[in-house]
PDB file of C-alpha atoms and ligand atoms in Angstrom:
ATOM      1  CA  MET A   1     -83.989 126.910 -46.614  1.00 47.00           C
ATOM      2  CA  SER A   2     -84.417 128.380 -50.710  1.00 55.00           C
ATOM      3  CA  SER A   3     -86.711 126.572 -53.042  1.00 60.00           C
ATOM      4  CA  GLY A   4     -84.821 128.446 -55.958  1.00 69.00           C
ATOM      5  CA  ARG A   5     -88.538 129.477 -57.126  1.00 78.00           C
ATOM      6  CA  PRO A   6     -89.129 133.470 -56.896  1.00 88.00           C
ATOM      7  CA  VAL A   7     -90.808 134.496 -54.010  1.00 95.00           C
ATOM      8  CA  ARG A   8     -94.523 135.341 -54.278  1.00 97.00           C
ATOM      9  CA  HIS A   9     -95.697 138.130 -52.425  1.00 98.00           C
ATOM     10  CA  PHE A  10     -99.447 139.688 -51.603  1.00 98.00           C
ATOM     11  CA  LEU A  11     -98.939 143.590 -51.873  1.00 99.00           C
ATOM     12  CA  ARG A  12    -101.917 144.162 -53.869  1.00 98.00           C
ATOM     13  CA  ASP A  13    -105.302 142.343 -54.603  1.00 99.00           C
ATOM     14  CA  ASP A  14    -104.150 141.540 -58.283  1.00 98.00           C
ATOM     15  CA  ASP A  15    -100.926 139.734 -57.276  1.00 98.00           C
ATOM     16  CA  LEU A  16    -103.338 136.920 -57.302  1.00 98.00           C
ATOM     17  CA  SER A  17    -104.317 135.793 -60.662  1.00 98.00           C
ATOM     18  CA  PRO A  18    -108.583 135.079 -60.819  1.00 98.00           C
ATOM     19  CA  ALA A  19    -107.963 131.095 -60.704  1.00 98.00           C
ATOM     20  CA  GLU A  20    -105.196 131.830 -57.545  1.00 98.00           C
ATOM     21  CA  GLN A  21    -107.711 134.201 -55.797  1.00 98.00           C
ATOM     22  CA  ALA A  22    -110.236 131.700 -56.987  1.00 98.00           C
ATOM     23  CA  GLN A  23    -108.374 128.837 -55.267  1.00 98.00           C
ATOM     24  CA  VAL A  24    -107.318 130.917 -52.162  1.00 98.00           C
ATOM     25  CA  LEU A  25    -111.209 131.318 -51.347  1.00 99.00           C
ATOM     26  CA  ASP A  26    -112.003 127.905 -52.080  1.00 98.00           C
ATOM     27  CA  LEU A  27    -109.262 126.766 -49.559  1.00 98.00           C
ATOM     28  CA  ALA A  28    -110.711 129.749 -47.258  1.00 98.00           C
ATOM     29  CA  ALA A  29    -114.172 128.246 -47.378  1.00 98.00           C
ATOM     30  CA  GLU A  30    -112.693 124.634 -46.151  1.00 98.00           C
ATOM     31  CA  LEU A  31    -110.852 126.135 -43.427  1.00 98.00           C
ATOM     32  CA  ALA A  32    -113.430 127.889 -42.220  1.00 98.00           C
ATOM     33  CA  THR A  33    -115.106 124.645 -41.428  1.00 98.00           C
ATOM     34  CA  ASP A  34    -112.270 123.153 -40.485  1.00 98.00           C
ATOM     35  CA  ARG A  35    -109.819 124.947 -38.849  1.00 98.00           C
ATOM     36  CA  PHE A  36    -106.867 122.670 -38.305  1.00 98.00           C
ATOM     37  CA  ALA A  37    -107.100 121.038 -41.603  1.00 97.00           C
ATOM     38  CA  ARG A  38    -103.816 122.589 -42.380  1.00 98.00           C
ATOM     39  CA  GLN A  39    -100.712 122.709 -40.440  1.00 97.00           C
ATOM     40  CA  PRO A  40     -98.009 123.948 -42.847  1.00 98.00           C
ATOM     41  CA  LEU A  41     -96.430 125.992 -39.831  1.00 98.00           C
ATOM     42  CA  ALA A  42     -95.878 123.198 -37.491  1.00 98.00           C
ATOM     43  CA  GLY A  43     -92.777 123.235 -36.000  1.00 97.00           C
ATOM     44  CA  PRO A  44     -93.415 125.932 -34.969  1.00 98.00           C
ATOM     45  CA  GLN A  45     -92.411 128.011 -38.025  1.00 98.00           C
ATOM     46  CA  SER A  46     -92.557 131.552 -37.288  1.00 98.00           C
ATOM     47  CA  VAL A  47     -94.290 134.620 -39.170  1.00 98.00           C
ATOM     48  CA  ALA A  48     -93.902 138.252 -38.368  1.00 98.00           C
ATOM     49  CA  VAL A  49     -96.819 140.453 -38.063  1.00 98.00           C
ATOM     50  CA  LEU A  50     -95.686 144.353 -38.293  1.00 98.00           C
ATOM     51  CA  PHE A  51     -97.903 146.965 -37.102  1.00 98.00           C
ATOM     52  CA  ASP A  52     -96.921 150.949 -37.872  1.00 97.00           C
ATOM     53  CA  LYS A  53    -100.635 151.527 -37.552  1.00 97.00           C
ATOM     54  CA  PRO A  54    -103.299 150.667 -34.792  1.00 97.00           C
ATOM     55  CA  SER A  55    -105.233 147.537 -35.157  1.00 98.00           C
ATOM     56  CA  LEU A  56    -107.727 145.115 -33.620  1.00 98.00           C
ATOM     57  CA  ARG A  57    -108.702 142.573 -36.369  1.00 98.00           C
ATOM     58  CA  THR A  58    -105.499 142.537 -38.449  1.00 98.00           C
ATOM     59  CA  ARG A  59    -103.663 141.978 -35.121  1.00 98.00           C
ATOM     60  CA  VAL A  60    -106.127 139.020 -34.111  1.00 98.00           C
ATOM     61  CA  SER A  61    -106.882 137.542 -37.272  1.00 99.00           C
ATOM     62  CA  PHE A  62    -102.975 136.961 -38.396  1.00 99.00           C
ATOM     63  CA  SER A  63    -101.945 135.982 -34.491  1.00 98.00           C
ATOM     64  CA  VAL A  64    -104.886 133.132 -34.179  1.00 98.00           C
ATOM     65  CA  GLY A  65    -104.326 132.429 -38.238  1.00 98.00           C
ATOM     66  CA  VAL A  66    -100.533 131.737 -37.729  1.00 98.00           C
ATOM     67  CA  ALA A  67    -101.089 129.488 -34.352  1.00 98.00           C
ATOM     68  CA  GLU A  68    -103.836 127.561 -36.022  1.00 98.00           C
ATOM     69  CA  LEU A  69    -101.852 126.376 -38.842  1.00 98.00           C
ATOM     70  CA  GLY A  70     -98.833 125.288 -35.922  1.00 98.00           C
ATOM     71  CA  GLY A  71     -96.759 128.134 -35.927  1.00 98.00           C
ATOM     72  CA  TYR A  72     -95.749 131.053 -33.787  1.00 98.00           C
ATOM     73  CA  PRO A  73     -96.716 134.671 -34.498  1.00 98.00           C
ATOM     74  CA  LEU A  74     -94.433 137.136 -33.434  1.00 98.00           C
ATOM     75  CA  VAL A  75     -96.476 140.553 -33.298  1.00 98.00           C
ATOM     76  CA  ILE A  76     -94.216 143.554 -33.379  1.00 97.00           C
ATOM     77  CA  ASP A  77     -95.185 146.978 -32.844  1.00 96.00           C
ATOM     78  CA  ALA A  78     -93.278 149.889 -34.818  1.00 95.00           C
ATOM     79  CA  GLY A  79     -92.932 151.844 -31.110  1.00 91.00           C
ATOM     80  CA  GLY A  80     -90.987 149.094 -29.964  1.00 91.00           C
ATOM     81  CA  THR A  81     -88.178 149.125 -32.822  1.00 93.00           C
ATOM     82  CA  HIS A  82     -85.728 151.387 -33.971  1.00 94.00           C
ATOM     83  CA  ALA A  83     -88.178 152.422 -36.771  1.00 88.00           C
ATOM     84  CA  GLY A  84     -88.340 155.894 -35.492  1.00 87.00           C
ATOM     85  CA  ARG A  85     -84.657 156.121 -35.660  1.00 92.00           C
ATOM     86  CA  GLY A  86     -84.230 155.440 -39.202  1.00 93.00           C
ATOM     87  CA  GLU A  87     -83.554 151.843 -39.690  1.00 96.00           C
ATOM     88  CA  PRO A  88     -83.836 151.137 -43.703  1.00 97.00           C
ATOM     89  CA  VAL A  89     -87.127 149.059 -44.187  1.00 98.00           C
ATOM     90  CA  GLU A  90     -84.529 146.626 -46.580  1.00 98.00           C
ATOM     91  CA  ASP A  91     -82.490 146.104 -43.438  1.00 98.00           C
ATOM     92  CA  VAL A  92     -85.427 145.090 -41.279  1.00 98.00           C
ATOM     93  CA  ALA A  93     -86.622 142.597 -44.563  1.00 98.00           C
ATOM     94  CA  ARG A  94     -82.636 141.173 -43.937  1.00 98.00           C
ATOM     95  CA  VAL A  95     -82.944 140.878 -40.739  1.00 98.00           C
ATOM     96  CA  VAL A  96     -86.412 139.173 -39.873  1.00 98.00           C
ATOM     97  CA  SER A  97     -86.818 137.101 -43.239  1.00 98.00           C
ATOM     98  CA  ARG A  98     -83.735 135.310 -41.993  1.00 98.00           C
ATOM     99  CA  GLN A  99     -85.597 133.957 -39.243  1.00 98.00           C
ATOM    100  CA  VAL A 100     -89.078 133.610 -40.128  1.00 98.00           C
ATOM    101  CA  VAL A 101     -91.314 131.975 -43.160  1.00 98.00           C
ATOM    102  CA  ALA A 102     -93.413 134.947 -43.913  1.00 98.00           C
ATOM    103  CA  ILE A 103     -93.910 138.923 -43.082  1.00 98.00           C
ATOM    104  CA  ALA A 104     -97.204 140.714 -42.707  1.00 98.00           C
ATOM    105  CA  TRP A 105     -97.120 144.360 -42.362  1.00 98.00           C
ATOM    106  CA  ARG A 106     -99.211 147.484 -41.896  1.00 98.00           C
ATOM    107  CA  THR A 107     -97.539 150.729 -43.004  1.00 98.00           C
ATOM    108  CA  PHE A 108     -97.986 153.559 -44.913  1.00 97.00           C
ATOM    109  CA  GLY A 109     -97.390 154.056 -48.358  1.00 98.00           C
ATOM    110  CA  GLN A 110     -97.303 151.254 -50.917  1.00 98.00           C
ATOM    111  CA  ASP A 111     -93.449 151.656 -51.682  1.00 98.00           C
ATOM    112  CA  ARG A 112     -92.834 150.900 -48.389  1.00 98.00           C
ATOM    113  CA  VAL A 113     -94.055 147.160 -48.216  1.00 98.00           C
ATOM    114  CA  ALA A 114     -92.290 147.261 -52.230  1.00 98.00           C
ATOM    115  CA  ALA A 115     -89.241 147.641 -50.715  1.00 98.00           C
ATOM    116  CA  MET A 116     -89.755 145.242 -47.959  1.00 98.00           C
ATOM    117  CA  ALA A 117     -90.851 142.875 -50.282  1.00 98.00           C
ATOM    118  CA  ALA A 118     -87.918 143.256 -52.546  1.00 98.00           C
ATOM    119  CA  ALA A 119     -85.244 142.820 -49.971  1.00 98.00           C
ATOM    120  CA  SER A 120     -87.058 139.679 -48.428  1.00 98.00           C
ATOM    121  CA  ARG A 121     -86.180 136.109 -48.610  1.00 97.00           C
ATOM    122  CA  VAL A 122     -89.715 135.218 -47.313  1.00 98.00           C
ATOM    123  CA  PRO A 123     -93.467 136.275 -48.758  1.00 98.00           C
ATOM    124  CA  VAL A 124     -94.432 139.837 -47.674  1.00 98.00           C
ATOM    125  CA  VAL A 125     -98.287 140.314 -47.600  1.00 99.00           C
ATOM    126  CA  ASN A 126     -99.378 143.434 -47.178  1.00 99.00           C
ATOM    127  CA  ALA A 127    -101.647 143.958 -43.981  1.00 99.00           C
ATOM    128  CA  LEU A 128    -102.805 147.674 -44.954  1.00 98.00           C
ATOM    129  CA  THR A 129    -101.035 150.140 -46.537  1.00 98.00           C
ATOM    130  CA  ASP A 130    -102.309 153.773 -47.618  1.00 98.00           C
ATOM    131  CA  GLN A 131    -103.370 152.257 -51.071  1.00 98.00           C
ATOM    132  CA  PHE A 132    -104.482 149.364 -50.267  1.00 99.00           C
ATOM    133  CA  HIS A 133    -106.232 146.554 -47.731  1.00 99.00           C
ATOM    134  CA  PRO A 134    -106.092 143.321 -49.945  1.00 99.00           C
ATOM    135  CA  CYS A 135    -106.673 140.898 -46.876  1.00 99.00           C
ATOM    136  CA  GLN A 136    -109.647 142.798 -45.874  1.00 99.00           C
ATOM    137  CA  VAL A 137    -111.235 142.627 -49.365  1.00 99.00           C
ATOM    138  CA  LEU A 138    -110.074 138.814 -49.907  1.00 98.00           C
ATOM    139  CA  ALA A 139    -112.051 138.280 -46.364  1.00 99.00           C
ATOM    140  CA  ASP A 140    -114.757 140.397 -48.225  1.00 99.00           C
ATOM    141  CA  LEU A 141    -115.134 138.040 -51.095  1.00 99.00           C
ATOM    142  CA  LEU A 142    -115.299 135.148 -48.907  1.00 99.00           C
ATOM    143  CA  THR A 143    -118.394 136.526 -47.002  1.00 99.00           C
ATOM    144  CA  ILE A 144    -120.346 137.431 -50.340  1.00 99.00           C
ATOM    145  CA  LYS A 145    -119.610 134.089 -51.671  1.00 98.00           C
ATOM    146  CA  GLN A 146    -120.879 132.685 -48.713  1.00 98.00           C
ATOM    147  CA  ALA A 147    -123.890 134.611 -48.917  1.00 98.00           C
ATOM    148  CA  TYR A 148    -124.570 134.356 -52.867  1.00 98.00           C
ATOM    149  CA  GLY A 149    -122.701 130.858 -53.757  1.00 98.00           C
ATOM    150  CA  ARG A 150    -120.956 132.737 -56.116  1.00 98.00           C
ATOM    151  CA  LEU A 151    -119.137 136.151 -56.976  1.00 98.00           C
ATOM    152  CA  ALA A 152    -118.884 136.806 -60.501  1.00 98.00           C
ATOM    153  CA  GLY A 153    -121.813 138.941 -61.968  1.00 98.00           C
ATOM    154  CA  LEU A 154    -122.955 140.475 -58.539  1.00 99.00           C
ATOM    155  CA  THR A 155    -122.912 143.945 -58.574  1.00 99.00           C
ATOM    156  CA  LEU A 156    -120.670 145.350 -55.493  1.00 99.00           C
ATOM    157  CA  THR A 157    -121.359 149.080 -54.840  1.00 99.00           C
ATOM    158  CA  PHE A 158    -118.858 150.931 -52.314  1.00 99.00           C
ATOM    159  CA  LEU A 159    -119.855 154.343 -50.925  1.00 98.00           C
ATOM    160  CA  GLY A 160    -117.539 156.730 -49.157  1.00 98.00           C
ATOM    161  CA  ASP A 161    -113.861 157.881 -49.406  1.00 98.00           C
ATOM    162  CA  GLY A 162    -113.527 156.533 -52.939  1.00 98.00           C
ATOM    163  CA  SER A 163    -109.701 157.489 -52.768  1.00 98.00           C
ATOM    164  CA  SER A 164    -109.071 154.967 -49.807  1.00 98.00           C
ATOM    165  CA  ASN A 165    -107.350 151.821 -49.727  1.00 98.00           C
ATOM    166  CA  MET A 166    -110.626 149.775 -49.190  1.00 99.00           C
ATOM    167  CA  ALA A 167    -112.257 151.516 -52.708  1.00 99.00           C
ATOM    168  CA  HIS A 168    -108.818 150.768 -54.303  1.00 99.00           C
ATOM    169  CA  SER A 169    -108.947 146.844 -52.992  1.00 99.00           C
ATOM    170  CA  TYR A 170    -112.395 146.544 -54.116  1.00 99.00           C
ATOM    171  CA  LEU A 171    -111.908 147.652 -57.345  1.00 99.00           C
ATOM    172  CA  LEU A 172    -108.674 145.426 -57.710  1.00 99.00           C
ATOM    173  CA  GLY A 173    -110.059 142.213 -55.857  1.00 99.00           C
ATOM    174  CA  GLY A 174    -113.543 142.686 -57.327  1.00 99.00           C
ATOM    175  CA  ALA A 175    -112.648 142.994 -60.776  1.00 99.00           C
ATOM    176  CA  THR A 176    -110.471 139.724 -60.327  1.00 99.00           C
ATOM    177  CA  ALA A 177    -113.547 137.906 -58.788  1.00 99.00           C
ATOM    178  CA  GLY A 178    -115.738 139.023 -61.753  1.00 99.00           C
ATOM    179  CA  LEU A 179    -117.769 141.572 -59.884  1.00 99.00           C
ATOM    180  CA  HIS A 180    -119.444 144.268 -61.234  1.00 99.00           C
ATOM    181  CA  VAL A 181    -117.868 147.272 -58.790  1.00 99.00           C
ATOM    182  CA  ARG A 182    -119.243 150.614 -58.645  1.00 99.00           C
ATOM    183  CA  ILE A 183    -117.708 153.109 -56.728  1.00 99.00           C
ATOM    184  CA  CYS A 184    -120.170 155.972 -55.478  1.00 98.00           C
ATOM    185  CA  ALA A 185    -118.033 158.777 -53.754  1.00 98.00           C
ATOM    186  CA  PRO A 186    -117.558 162.689 -54.224  1.00 98.00           C
ATOM    187  CA  GLU A 187    -115.931 163.601 -56.950  1.00 98.00           C
ATOM    188  CA  ALA A 188    -112.723 165.271 -54.819  1.00 98.00           C
ATOM    189  CA  TYR A 189    -112.389 161.631 -53.200  1.00 98.00           C
ATOM    190  CA  TRP A 190    -112.488 159.434 -56.602  1.00 98.00           C
ATOM    191  CA  PRO A 191    -110.086 156.671 -57.040  1.00 98.00           C
ATOM    192  CA  SER A 192    -106.389 156.459 -58.523  1.00 98.00           C
ATOM    193  CA  THR A 193    -106.959 157.131 -62.365  1.00 98.00           C
ATOM    194  CA  ASP A 194    -104.193 154.195 -62.777  1.00 98.00           C
ATOM    195  CA  VAL A 195    -105.830 151.773 -60.073  1.00 99.00           C
ATOM    196  CA  VAL A 196    -109.239 152.052 -62.024  1.00 99.00           C
ATOM    197  CA  ALA A 197    -107.036 151.286 -65.296  1.00 99.00           C
ATOM    198  CA  THR A 198    -106.082 148.411 -63.930  1.00 99.00           C
ATOM    199  CA  ALA A 199    -109.173 147.201 -62.672  1.00 99.00           C
ATOM    200  CA  VAL A 200    -111.331 147.916 -66.235  1.00 99.00           C
ATOM    201  CA  SER A 201    -108.259 145.743 -67.886  1.00 98.00           C
ATOM    202  CA  ILE A 202    -108.731 143.044 -64.978  1.00 98.00           C
ATOM    203  CA  ALA A 203    -112.582 143.205 -65.638  1.00 98.00           C
ATOM    204  CA  GLY A 204    -112.306 142.566 -69.607  1.00 98.00           C
ATOM    205  CA  ARG A 205    -110.737 139.370 -68.722  1.00 98.00           C
ATOM    206  CA  THR A 206    -113.483 138.144 -65.974  1.00 98.00           C
ATOM    207  CA  GLY A 207    -116.593 139.530 -67.304  1.00 98.00           C
ATOM    208  CA  GLY A 208    -117.026 142.159 -64.545  1.00 98.00           C
ATOM    209  CA  SER A 209    -117.122 145.932 -64.722  1.00 98.00           C
ATOM    210  CA  VAL A 210    -115.973 149.022 -63.299  1.00 98.00           C
ATOM    211  CA  HIS A 211    -118.451 152.078 -62.812  1.00 98.00           C
ATOM    212  CA  VAL A 212    -117.238 155.317 -60.782  1.00 98.00           C
ATOM    213  CA  THR A 213    -119.983 157.761 -59.787  1.00 98.00           C
ATOM    214  CA  ALA A 214    -120.523 160.770 -57.608  1.00 98.00           C
ATOM    215  CA  ASP A 215    -124.803 159.719 -58.219  1.00 98.00           C
ATOM    216  CA  VAL A 216    -125.903 157.947 -55.131  1.00 98.00           C
ATOM    217  CA  LYS A 217    -129.190 156.575 -56.780  1.00 98.00           C
ATOM    218  CA  MET A 218    -126.963 155.462 -60.029  1.00 98.00           C
ATOM    219  CA  GLY A 219    -124.672 153.659 -57.760  1.00 98.00           C
ATOM    220  CA  CYS A 220    -126.860 151.906 -55.427  1.00 98.00           C
ATOM    221  CA  THR A 221    -129.803 151.059 -57.684  1.00 98.00           C
ATOM    222  CA  ASP A 222    -129.691 147.004 -57.771  1.00 98.00           C
ATOM    223  CA  ALA A 223    -126.524 146.669 -55.899  1.00 99.00           C
ATOM    224  CA  ASP A 224    -126.313 143.257 -54.687  1.00 99.00           C
ATOM    225  CA  VAL A 225    -123.727 144.344 -52.037  1.00 99.00           C
ATOM    226  CA  LEU A 226    -123.489 147.815 -50.369  1.00 99.00           C
ATOM    227  CA  ALA A 227    -119.917 148.620 -48.837  1.00 99.00           C
ATOM    228  CA  THR A 228    -118.503 151.121 -46.699  1.00 99.00           C
ATOM    229  CA  ASP A 229    -115.764 152.327 -44.337  1.00 98.00           C
ATOM    230  CA  VAL A 230    -114.931 155.324 -42.611  1.00 98.00           C
ATOM    231  CA  TRP A 231    -114.516 158.490 -44.088  1.00 98.00           C
ATOM    232  CA  THR A 232    -111.449 159.416 -42.296  1.00 98.00           C
ATOM    233  CA  SER A 233    -108.397 156.731 -42.860  1.00 97.00           C
ATOM    234  CA  MET A 234    -105.665 156.439 -40.683  1.00 97.00           C
ATOM    235  CA  GLY A 235    -103.321 159.250 -41.779  1.00 94.00           C
ATOM    236  CA  HIS A 236    -105.965 161.668 -42.420  1.00 94.00           C
ATOM    237  CA  GLU A 237    -106.544 162.854 -38.925  1.00 94.00           C
ATOM    238  CA  GLY A 238    -107.411 166.375 -38.557  1.00 95.00           C
ATOM    239  CA  GLN A 239    -109.599 165.838 -41.865  1.00 96.00           C
ATOM    240  CA  GLU A 240    -112.573 164.736 -40.248  1.00 96.00           C
ATOM    241  CA  GLY A 241    -114.912 167.841 -40.333  1.00 96.00           C
ATOM    242  CA  ALA A 242    -114.385 168.526 -44.359  1.00 96.00           C
ATOM    243  CA  ARG A 243    -114.434 165.381 -45.088  1.00 97.00           C
ATOM    244  CA  SER A 244    -117.933 164.504 -43.109  1.00 97.00           C
ATOM    245  CA  GLU A 245    -119.748 167.484 -44.809  1.00 97.00           C
ATOM    246  CA  VAL A 246    -118.938 166.274 -48.172  1.00 98.00           C
ATOM    247  CA  MET A 247    -119.730 162.514 -47.755  1.00 98.00           C
ATOM    248  CA  LEU A 248    -122.996 162.652 -45.505  1.00 98.00           C
ATOM    249  CA  GLN A 249    -124.772 161.541 -48.483  1.00 98.00           C
ATOM    250  CA  TYR A 250    -123.238 159.117 -48.935  1.00 98.00           C
ATOM    251  CA  SER A 251    -124.131 157.503 -45.644  1.00 98.00           C
ATOM    252  CA  LEU A 252    -124.970 153.870 -46.032  1.00 98.00           C
ATOM    253  CA  ASP A 253    -128.966 154.275 -44.351  1.00 98.00           C
ATOM    254  CA  ALA A 254    -132.088 152.756 -44.903  1.00 98.00           C
ATOM    255  CA  GLY A 255    -132.562 155.035 -48.137  1.00 98.00           C
ATOM    256  CA  LYS A 256    -129.707 153.321 -49.898  1.00 98.00           C
ATOM    257  CA  LEU A 257    -130.646 150.079 -49.124  1.00 98.00           C
ATOM    258  CA  ALA A 258    -134.239 150.393 -50.409  1.00 98.00           C
ATOM    259  CA  VAL A 259    -132.979 151.222 -54.163  1.00 98.00           C
ATOM    260  CA  ALA A 260    -130.276 148.039 -54.019  1.00 98.00           C
ATOM    261  CA  SER A 261    -131.376 144.660 -55.112  1.00 98.00           C
ATOM    262  CA  GLU A 262    -133.797 142.878 -52.802  1.00 97.00           C
ATOM    263  CA  GLY A 263    -132.078 140.375 -50.173  1.00 97.00           C
ATOM    264  CA  CYS A 264    -128.955 143.308 -51.116  1.00 98.00           C
ATOM    265  CA  ARG A 265    -126.365 142.705 -48.095  1.00 98.00           C
ATOM    266  CA  VAL A 266    -124.135 145.086 -46.345  1.00 99.00           C
ATOM    267  CA  LEU A 267    -120.327 144.634 -45.494  1.00 99.00           C
ATOM    268  CA  HIS A 268    -117.969 147.383 -43.524  1.00 98.00           C
ATOM    269  CA  CYS A 269    -114.592 146.352 -42.868  1.00 98.00           C
ATOM    270  CA  LEU A 270    -114.962 147.790 -39.030  1.00 98.00           C
ATOM    271  CA  PRO A 271    -113.972 149.801 -36.915  1.00 98.00           C
ATOM    272  CA  ALA A 272    -117.594 151.420 -37.532  1.00 98.00           C
ATOM    273  CA  HIS A 273    -119.315 154.843 -36.735  1.00 98.00           C
ATOM    274  CA  ARG A 274    -122.712 154.355 -36.511  1.00 98.00           C
ATOM    275  CA  GLY A 275    -124.345 157.704 -37.552  1.00 98.00           C
ATOM    276  CA  GLU A 276    -121.559 158.882 -39.825  1.00 98.00           C
ATOM    277  CA  GLU A 277    -120.953 156.431 -42.638  1.00 98.00           C
ATOM    278  CA  ILE A 278    -123.455 154.162 -41.657  1.00 98.00           C
ATOM    279  CA  ALA A 279    -126.719 154.130 -39.923  1.00 98.00           C
ATOM    280  CA  ALA A 280    -126.858 151.847 -37.005  1.00 98.00           C
ATOM    281  CA  GLU A 281    -130.019 150.497 -38.281  1.00 98.00           C
ATOM    282  CA  VAL A 282    -128.401 148.898 -41.072  1.00 98.00           C
ATOM    283  CA  ILE A 283    -125.123 147.944 -39.489  1.00 98.00           C
ATOM    284  CA  ASP A 284    -126.902 146.077 -36.556  1.00 98.00           C
ATOM    285  CA  GLY A 285    -130.164 144.939 -39.110  1.00 98.00           C
ATOM    286  CA  PRO A 286    -130.572 141.982 -40.689  1.00 98.00           C
ATOM    287  CA  ALA A 287    -128.831 142.825 -44.099  1.00 98.00           C
ATOM    288  CA  SER A 288    -125.358 142.951 -42.337  1.00 98.00           C
ATOM    289  CA  LEU A 289    -122.441 140.408 -43.135  1.00 99.00           C
ATOM    290  CA  VAL A 290    -120.088 142.866 -40.902  1.00 98.00           C
ATOM    291  CA  PHE A 291    -119.099 140.148 -37.976  1.00 98.00           C
ATOM    292  CA  GLU A 292    -119.276 137.407 -40.533  1.00 98.00           C
ATOM    293  CA  GLN A 293    -116.989 139.681 -42.718  1.00 98.00           C
ATOM    294  CA  ALA A 294    -114.879 140.231 -39.257  1.00 98.00           C
ATOM    295  CA  GLU A 295    -114.265 136.093 -38.787  1.00 98.00           C
ATOM    296  CA  ASN A 296    -113.351 135.530 -42.377  1.00 99.00           C
ATOM    297  CA  ARG A 297    -110.203 137.796 -42.054  1.00 99.00           C
ATOM    298  CA  LEU A 298    -108.565 134.510 -40.227  1.00 99.00           C
ATOM    299  CA  HIS A 299    -109.998 131.995 -42.912  1.00 99.00           C
ATOM    300  CA  ALA A 300    -108.735 133.903 -45.744  1.00 99.00           C
ATOM    301  CA  GLN A 301    -105.424 135.134 -44.247  1.00 98.00           C
ATOM    302  CA  LYS A 302    -104.599 131.560 -43.346  1.00 99.00           C
ATOM    303  CA  ALA A 303    -105.783 130.378 -46.846  1.00 98.00           C
ATOM    304  CA  LEU A 304    -103.574 133.193 -48.449  1.00 98.00           C
ATOM    305  CA  LEU A 305    -100.723 131.762 -46.266  1.00 98.00           C
ATOM    306  CA  CYS A 306    -100.964 128.384 -47.194  1.00 98.00           C
ATOM    307  CA  PHE A 307    -100.977 129.330 -50.824  1.00 98.00           C
ATOM    308  CA  LEU A 308     -97.495 131.788 -50.498  1.00 98.00           C
ATOM    309  CA  LEU A 309     -95.877 129.263 -48.317  1.00 97.00           C
ATOM    310  CA  GLU A 310     -97.026 126.326 -50.990  1.00 96.00           C
ATOM    311  CA  GLN A 311     -95.424 128.800 -53.553  1.00 95.00           C
ATOM    312  CA  ALA A 312     -92.276 129.386 -51.626  1.00 90.00           C
ATOM    313  CA  GLY A 313     -91.911 124.979 -51.370  1.00 89.00           C
ATOM    314  CA  THR A 314     -92.054 125.776 -47.645  1.00 83.00           C
TER     315      THR A 314
HETATM  316  N1  LIG B   1    -110.809 146.185 -40.807  1.00 66.66           N
HETATM  317  C1  LIG B   1    -109.774 146.132 -40.269  1.00 66.66           C
HETATM  318  O1  LIG B   1    -108.553 145.844 -40.946  1.00 66.66           O
HETATM  319  O2  LIG B   1    -109.782 146.315 -38.681  1.00 66.66           O
HETATM  320  P1  LIG B   1    -108.168 146.424 -37.957  1.00 66.66           P
HETATM  321  O3  LIG B   1    -107.818 147.968 -38.070  1.00 66.66           O
HETATM  322  O4  LIG B   1    -108.800 146.507 -36.616  1.00 66.66           O
HETATM  323  O5  LIG B   1    -106.920 145.757 -37.984  1.00 66.66           O
HETATM  324  N1  LIG B   2    -109.699 153.154 -44.567  1.00 66.66           N
HETATM  325  C1  LIG B   2    -109.423 152.487 -43.208  1.00 66.66           C
HETATM  326  C2  LIG B   2    -109.456 151.067 -42.850  1.00 66.66           C
HETATM  327  C3  LIG B   2    -109.486 150.749 -41.457  1.00 66.66           C
HETATM  328  C4  LIG B   2    -109.347 149.325 -41.492  1.00 66.66           C
HETATM  329  C5  LIG B   2    -108.133 153.056 -42.840  1.00 66.66           C
HETATM  330  O1  LIG B   2    -107.029 152.490 -43.166  1.00 66.66           O
HETATM  331  O2  LIG B   2    -108.130 153.432 -41.679  1.00 66.66           O
END
């Protein structure tokens, strides 16, 4: 079964080089217009999709995507496994990767997907961790490219929890695409300095840039894309009150759109809380691309799986 090549994983946005990211996005655009153009999983071969946290979009898009690639999606929720009884991640990887051709996993710490990948014979895809949500940002980049016809040189501002998985993935994935990425967040919720440093280094090679600010006007002025996400991510339940208070001024409302570039588009990975991190008139208004963005999870992940399986010689 093994091709002898090292197995490629997608655990963080910068696991794809700029050229590889562009290749995946081109294939995603092709699959968006011809959904059954590629059948690398014909057989059917199986892809395991594991969840330690809730999901709607990731569950649907991986399930439908694997089926459309000719394969069988094996969706497993942690509650139905031995995870709660202490089965080691490495043993899960050894068992599952002998029977499937790829594993997608939504879990807590990034160390967990790294441990899964280290023990897996097949590609492992991060379907969201506390630190990164790279499949979402691939879909977001596809959405921006569909709207503007290009990525490099555009300015994307993320408003809200700058220490979140989405902010970190915009930094790495956006810099890889040559975007000017701005994180606009209260100082207590700024991104990891390691991730910012890595994004700065990538941006130095792609012509992008990275800017972190608490100043809303500075953050939003002339932005081509305004993006936000929930103020309280999964795993931080109980912190809603404190977070809402400090993040209130970062809500993506009409005032932010007013200072952004003309024709600015709006993203939210969903689920959304109207009246909190995003105004109803914005998410349901003409600038919003959120449902295109949600559909693009399907096309982007299918393209990613095609890429990883091809690299693995599957
Ligand atoms: N955006 C996203 O990942 O949604 P789910 O949590 O519903 O999968
Ligand atoms: N930042 C959010 C994303 C949900 C898709 C969370 O981790 O809960």
